[in-house]
Amino acid sequence: TVQHKDANCLLSEHAAPHRRFDAVDVDPFGSPVPYLDSAIRALRDNGLLAVTATDLAPLCGVHPRACIRKYGGKPMRSEYCHELAVRLLVGCLAAVAAKHDIGIRVIFSHSTDHYIRVYVQIAYGAQKADVAVKSLGYILHCFNCLHRENAKSLFAKEIACPECGSKMDYAGPLWLEKILDKEFCELMAKENMHRTLRNSGRIAKLLSLAKEEAEAPATYYVLDKISDKLALPVPAVNAVLQVLRENGFQAFSTHFNSRGIRTDASAFAMQRLVREIAIV
């Protein structure tokens, strides 16, 4: 039945075990944070929670204090800020769910147009919540040499880059584990093939990229950023992907940025290979 009432009131009315939903979709204008607690409590075990956030200015670091207040994590204005936005939102979800002894597993997420969207499956139990909390941490970034790394905690006020010695910035606490499930992406791709949807082509492209990058390392390099640093022309994405793989690195395109590449290569290795391609 269709009801017109405050979302938190409606969801709270369904917090009792016998009244919970199989799926809840939180799609507000702006931040979804005010609805997360009641949405999680209104879900059955193994239920699906879909959440949209359109307040990308705070999440992408334009208004960092607002992000810290709402999402409990510090953003960072890097070239992969939209991925950080997803990870900050999931990290917030994990923290809220853990208060109720509920864990989460991310099965899909994406950044499209001017919003981000995440899909998580919840699991009741203190142990499941503990596992989710252990997935939180920080991403450190050097704006001088573009090195980045994950960290479970921060002990020093200033962290020196291990590659060039410059002071590193950070984002977090946020979700460090996978933000895409490859099997789920494959199932959605098959479903999309059997449906007649207005945006089926766009959906197919998104799922194809998501499926490939599901197993890739966190964060990505943007070729324009590297080329600007080296004062060289921007190489073709496919050319860089090929050279990376030929040199034994993992390399994937990403839906977050058409000029972005996920790889386990270091920032210096990326710069060396981009330079080699440019001077050939």
Coordinates of C-alpha atoms in Angstrom, one line a residue:
T1 CA 0.0 0.0 0.0
V2 CA 1.1 3.6 -0.7
Q3 CA 1.5 5.7 2.4
H4 CA 2.3 9.4 2.7
K5 CA 4.1 10.0 6.0
D6 CA 7.6 10.8 7.5
A7 CA 10.0 8.1 6.3
N8 CA 11.5 7.6 9.7
C9 CA 8.1 7.1 11.3
L10 CA 7.1 4.6 8.6
L11 CA 10.3 2.6 8.9
S12 CA 10.3 2.7 12.7
E13 CA 6.7 1.2 12.6
H14 CA 8.3 -1.8 10.8
A15 CA 11.2 -2.4 13.2
A16 CA 9.5 -5.3 14.9
P17 CA 10.7 -8.6 13.7
H18 CA 7.4 -9.7 12.2
R19 CA 6.9 -6.4 10.3
R20 CA 10.3 -6.0 8.7
F21 CA 10.9 -5.6 5.0
D22 CA 13.0 -7.7 2.6
A23 CA 14.2 -4.5 0.9
V24 CA 14.4 -0.8 1.6
D25 CA 15.3 1.9 -0.9
V26 CA 16.4 5.2 0.6
D27 CA 16.4 7.8 -2.2
P28 CA 16.2 11.3 -0.7
F29 CA 17.1 14.7 -2.0
G30 CA 20.5 15.4 -0.4
S31 CA 21.9 13.3 2.4
P32 CA 20.4 9.9 3.3
V33 CA 22.1 9.9 6.7
P34 CA 18.9 10.9 8.7
Y35 CA 17.1 7.8 7.5
L36 CA 19.9 5.1 7.8
D37 CA 19.2 4.0 11.3
S38 CA 15.5 3.5 10.9
A39 CA 16.0 1.9 7.4
I40 CA 18.5 -0.7 8.8
R41 CA 16.2 -1.6 11.8
A42 CA 13.3 -2.1 9.3
L43 CA 15.1 -4.9 7.4
R44 CA 15.0 -8.6 7.9
D45 CA 18.1 -10.7 8.2
N46 CA 19.8 -10.8 4.7
G47 CA 17.6 -7.9 3.6
L48 CA 18.7 -5.5 0.9
L49 CA 19.3 -1.8 1.6
A50 CA 19.7 0.6 -1.4
V51 CA 20.9 4.1 -0.6
T52 CA 21.3 7.2 -2.8
A53 CA 23.3 10.3 -1.9
T54 CA 23.1 13.5 -4.0
D55 CA 25.1 15.7 -1.6
L56 CA 28.4 15.1 -3.4
A57 CA 29.9 18.5 -2.5
P58 CA 30.5 17.4 1.2
L59 CA 31.4 13.8 0.2
C60 CA 33.9 14.9 -2.4
G61 CA 35.6 17.3 -0.1
V62 CA 34.2 20.7 -1.1
H63 CA 32.6 21.1 2.3
P64 CA 34.7 18.7 4.5
R65 CA 33.2 19.8 7.8
A66 CA 29.7 18.9 6.6
C67 CA 30.9 15.5 5.6
I68 CA 32.5 14.9 9.0
R69 CA 29.4 15.9 10.8
K70 CA 27.0 13.8 8.6
Y71 CA 29.0 10.8 7.6
G72 CA 31.6 10.6 10.5
G73 CA 34.5 10.6 8.1
K74 CA 36.9 13.1 6.5
P75 CA 36.7 13.5 2.7
M76 CA 39.5 14.3 0.3
R77 CA 39.5 16.3 -2.9
S78 CA 41.5 13.8 -5.0
E79 CA 41.0 12.7 -8.6
Y80 CA 39.2 9.6 -7.3
C81 CA 36.9 11.6 -4.9
H82 CA 33.7 9.9 -6.2
E83 CA 35.0 6.5 -5.1
L84 CA 35.9 8.0 -1.8
A85 CA 32.4 9.3 -1.6
V86 CA 31.0 5.8 -2.0
R87 CA 33.4 4.4 0.6
L88 CA 32.5 7.1 3.1
L89 CA 28.8 6.4 2.6
V90 CA 29.3 2.6 3.1
G91 CA 31.6 3.3 6.1
C92 CA 28.8 5.3 7.6
L93 CA 26.3 2.5 6.9
A94 CA 28.6 0.0 8.5
A95 CA 29.0 2.1 11.7
V96 CA 25.3 2.7 12.0
A97 CA 24.4 -1.0 11.5
A98 CA 27.1 -2.1 14.0
K99 CA 25.3 -0.2 16.8
H100 CA 22.5 -2.7 16.3
D101 CA 24.8 -5.8 16.0
I102 CA 24.2 -5.9 12.3
G103 CA 26.9 -6.4 9.6
I104 CA 26.8 -5.4 6.0
R105 CA 28.2 -6.7 2.7
V106 CA 28.4 -4.4 -0.4
I107 CA 27.0 -6.1 -3.5
F108 CA 26.9 -3.1 -5.8
S109 CA 27.7 0.6 -6.0
H110 CA 28.1 3.2 -8.7
S111 CA 28.6 6.9 -9.3
T112 CA 26.3 8.2 -12.1
D113 CA 25.6 11.8 -13.2
H114 CA 25.3 13.8 -9.9
Y115 CA 24.7 11.1 -7.4
I116 CA 26.2 8.0 -5.9
R117 CA 24.2 4.8 -5.0
V118 CA 25.1 1.8 -2.9
Y119 CA 23.4 -1.6 -2.4
V120 CA 24.3 -3.6 0.7
Q121 CA 23.0 -6.8 2.2
I122 CA 22.6 -6.9 6.0
A123 CA 23.3 -9.8 8.3
Y124 CA 22.2 -10.0 11.9
G125 CA 24.8 -10.9 14.6
A126 CA 27.5 -9.2 16.6
Q127 CA 30.2 -11.2 14.9
K128 CA 29.0 -10.0 11.5
A129 CA 29.0 -6.5 12.8
D130 CA 32.6 -7.0 14.1
V131 CA 33.7 -8.1 10.6
A132 CA 32.2 -5.1 9.0
V133 CA 33.8 -2.7 11.5
K134 CA 37.2 -4.3 10.8
S135 CA 36.7 -3.3 7.2
L136 CA 36.9 0.4 8.1
G137 CA 40.1 2.4 7.8
Y138 CA 41.8 5.3 5.9
I139 CA 43.1 6.0 2.5
L140 CA 46.3 8.0 2.5
H141 CA 47.3 10.1 -0.6
C142 CA 50.4 12.1 -1.6
F143 CA 49.5 15.0 -3.8
N144 CA 53.2 15.4 -4.7
C145 CA 53.9 12.0 -6.3
L146 CA 50.4 10.6 -6.4
H147 CA 51.2 7.6 -4.2
R148 CA 48.3 6.2 -2.2
E149 CA 47.9 3.4 0.4
N150 CA 45.4 2.0 2.9
A151 CA 45.8 2.2 6.6
K152 CA 43.7 0.7 9.4
S153 CA 44.5 3.5 11.8
L154 CA 46.3 6.9 12.1
F155 CA 48.7 7.4 14.9
A156 CA 50.7 10.4 13.8
K157 CA 49.5 13.9 13.2
E158 CA 51.7 14.1 10.0
I159 CA 52.4 11.1 7.8
A160 CA 55.3 11.2 5.4
C161 CA 55.0 9.6 2.0
P162 CA 57.2 6.5 1.8
E163 CA 58.0 7.3 -1.8
C164 CA 58.9 11.0 -1.8
G165 CA 58.8 12.1 1.8
S166 CA 56.1 14.7 1.4
K167 CA 53.2 15.1 3.8
M168 CA 50.3 12.9 3.0
D169 CA 46.6 13.7 3.2
Y170 CA 43.9 11.2 4.2
A171 CA 40.2 10.3 3.9
G172 CA 38.3 8.3 6.5
P173 CA 37.3 6.4 8.4
L174 CA 35.7 4.8 5.4
W175 CA 35.1 1.3 3.9
L176 CA 38.3 -0.4 2.6
E177 CA 36.9 -3.6 1.3
K178 CA 35.1 -4.4 -2.0
I179 CA 32.4 -2.0 -3.2
L180 CA 31.3 -4.4 -6.0
D181 CA 30.4 -8.0 -6.1
K182 CA 31.4 -9.7 -9.4
E183 CA 28.8 -12.4 -9.3
F184 CA 26.0 -10.0 -8.5
C185 CA 27.2 -7.8 -11.4
E186 CA 27.0 -10.8 -13.8
L187 CA 23.5 -11.7 -12.6
M188 CA 22.3 -8.2 -13.2
A189 CA 23.9 -8.1 -16.6
K190 CA 22.0 -11.3 -17.6
E191 CA 18.8 -9.9 -16.2
N192 CA 19.3 -6.7 -18.2
M193 CA 19.7 -8.7 -21.4
H194 CA 16.2 -10.2 -20.9
R195 CA 14.5 -6.9 -20.2
T196 CA 13.4 -4.1 -22.4
L197 CA 14.5 -1.0 -20.5
R198 CA 14.9 2.5 -21.8
N199 CA 18.5 2.7 -20.6
S200 CA 19.5 -0.9 -21.2
G201 CA 22.5 0.1 -23.3
R202 CA 23.8 2.4 -20.6
I203 CA 23.1 -0.1 -17.9
A204 CA 25.0 -2.8 -19.9
K205 CA 28.1 -0.6 -20.2
L206 CA 28.0 0.2 -16.5
L207 CA 27.7 -3.4 -15.5
S208 CA 30.4 -4.5 -17.9
L209 CA 32.9 -2.0 -16.4
A210 CA 31.7 -2.8 -12.8
K211 CA 32.2 -6.6 -13.4
E212 CA 35.8 -6.1 -14.5
E213 CA 36.8 -3.7 -11.7
A214 CA 35.0 -5.7 -9.0
E215 CA 38.3 -7.5 -8.1
A216 CA 40.6 -4.6 -8.7
P217 CA 42.5 -2.6 -6.0
A218 CA 41.0 0.3 -4.3
T219 CA 41.4 3.8 -5.9
Y220 CA 42.4 4.6 -9.5
Y221 CA 44.8 6.8 -11.4
V222 CA 43.5 9.4 -13.8
L223 CA 45.7 9.6 -16.9
D224 CA 45.1 13.4 -17.3
K225 CA 46.5 13.9 -13.8
I226 CA 49.6 11.9 -14.5
S227 CA 50.1 13.5 -17.9
D228 CA 49.8 17.0 -16.4
K229 CA 52.4 16.1 -13.8
L230 CA 54.8 14.9 -16.5
A231 CA 53.9 17.7 -19.0
L232 CA 53.2 15.1 -21.6
P233 CA 50.2 14.3 -23.9
V234 CA 47.5 12.1 -22.5
P235 CA 47.9 8.6 -23.8
A236 CA 45.0 6.3 -24.8
V237 CA 43.5 4.3 -21.9
N238 CA 43.7 1.0 -23.8
A239 CA 47.4 1.6 -24.6
V240 CA 48.2 2.1 -20.9
L241 CA 46.1 -0.9 -19.9
Q242 CA 48.0 -3.1 -22.4
V243 CA 51.5 -1.9 -21.3
L244 CA 50.6 -2.4 -17.6
R245 CA 49.5 -6.0 -18.3
E246 CA 52.6 -6.6 -20.4
N247 CA 54.7 -5.6 -17.4
G248 CA 52.9 -8.0 -15.1
F249 CA 50.5 -5.6 -13.4
Q250 CA 46.8 -5.9 -12.9
A251 CA 45.0 -3.2 -14.9
F252 CA 41.3 -2.4 -15.2
S253 CA 39.1 0.5 -16.5
T254 CA 36.7 2.0 -14.1
H255 CA 33.1 3.3 -14.4
F256 CA 34.0 6.2 -12.0
N257 CA 36.1 7.9 -14.7
S258 CA 36.5 7.2 -18.4
R259 CA 40.2 8.2 -18.1
G260 CA 40.7 6.2 -14.9
I261 CA 42.7 3.0 -14.5
R262 CA 42.7 0.7 -11.5
T263 CA 46.1 -1.1 -11.1
D264 CA 48.4 -2.6 -8.5
A265 CA 51.3 -0.6 -10.1
S266 CA 52.8 2.1 -7.9
A267 CA 52.5 5.8 -8.8
F268 CA 56.1 5.8 -9.9
A269 CA 55.6 2.8 -12.1
M270 CA 52.5 4.4 -13.7
Q271 CA 54.5 7.6 -14.4
R272 CA 57.4 5.6 -15.9
L273 CA 55.1 3.7 -18.2
V274 CA 53.1 6.7 -19.3
R275 CA 56.4 8.5 -20.1
E276 CA 57.5 5.5 -22.2
I277 CA 54.3 5.5 -24.1
A278 CA 54.4 9.2 -24.8
I279 CA 58.0 9.2 -26.2
V280 CA 57.5 6.2 -28.5

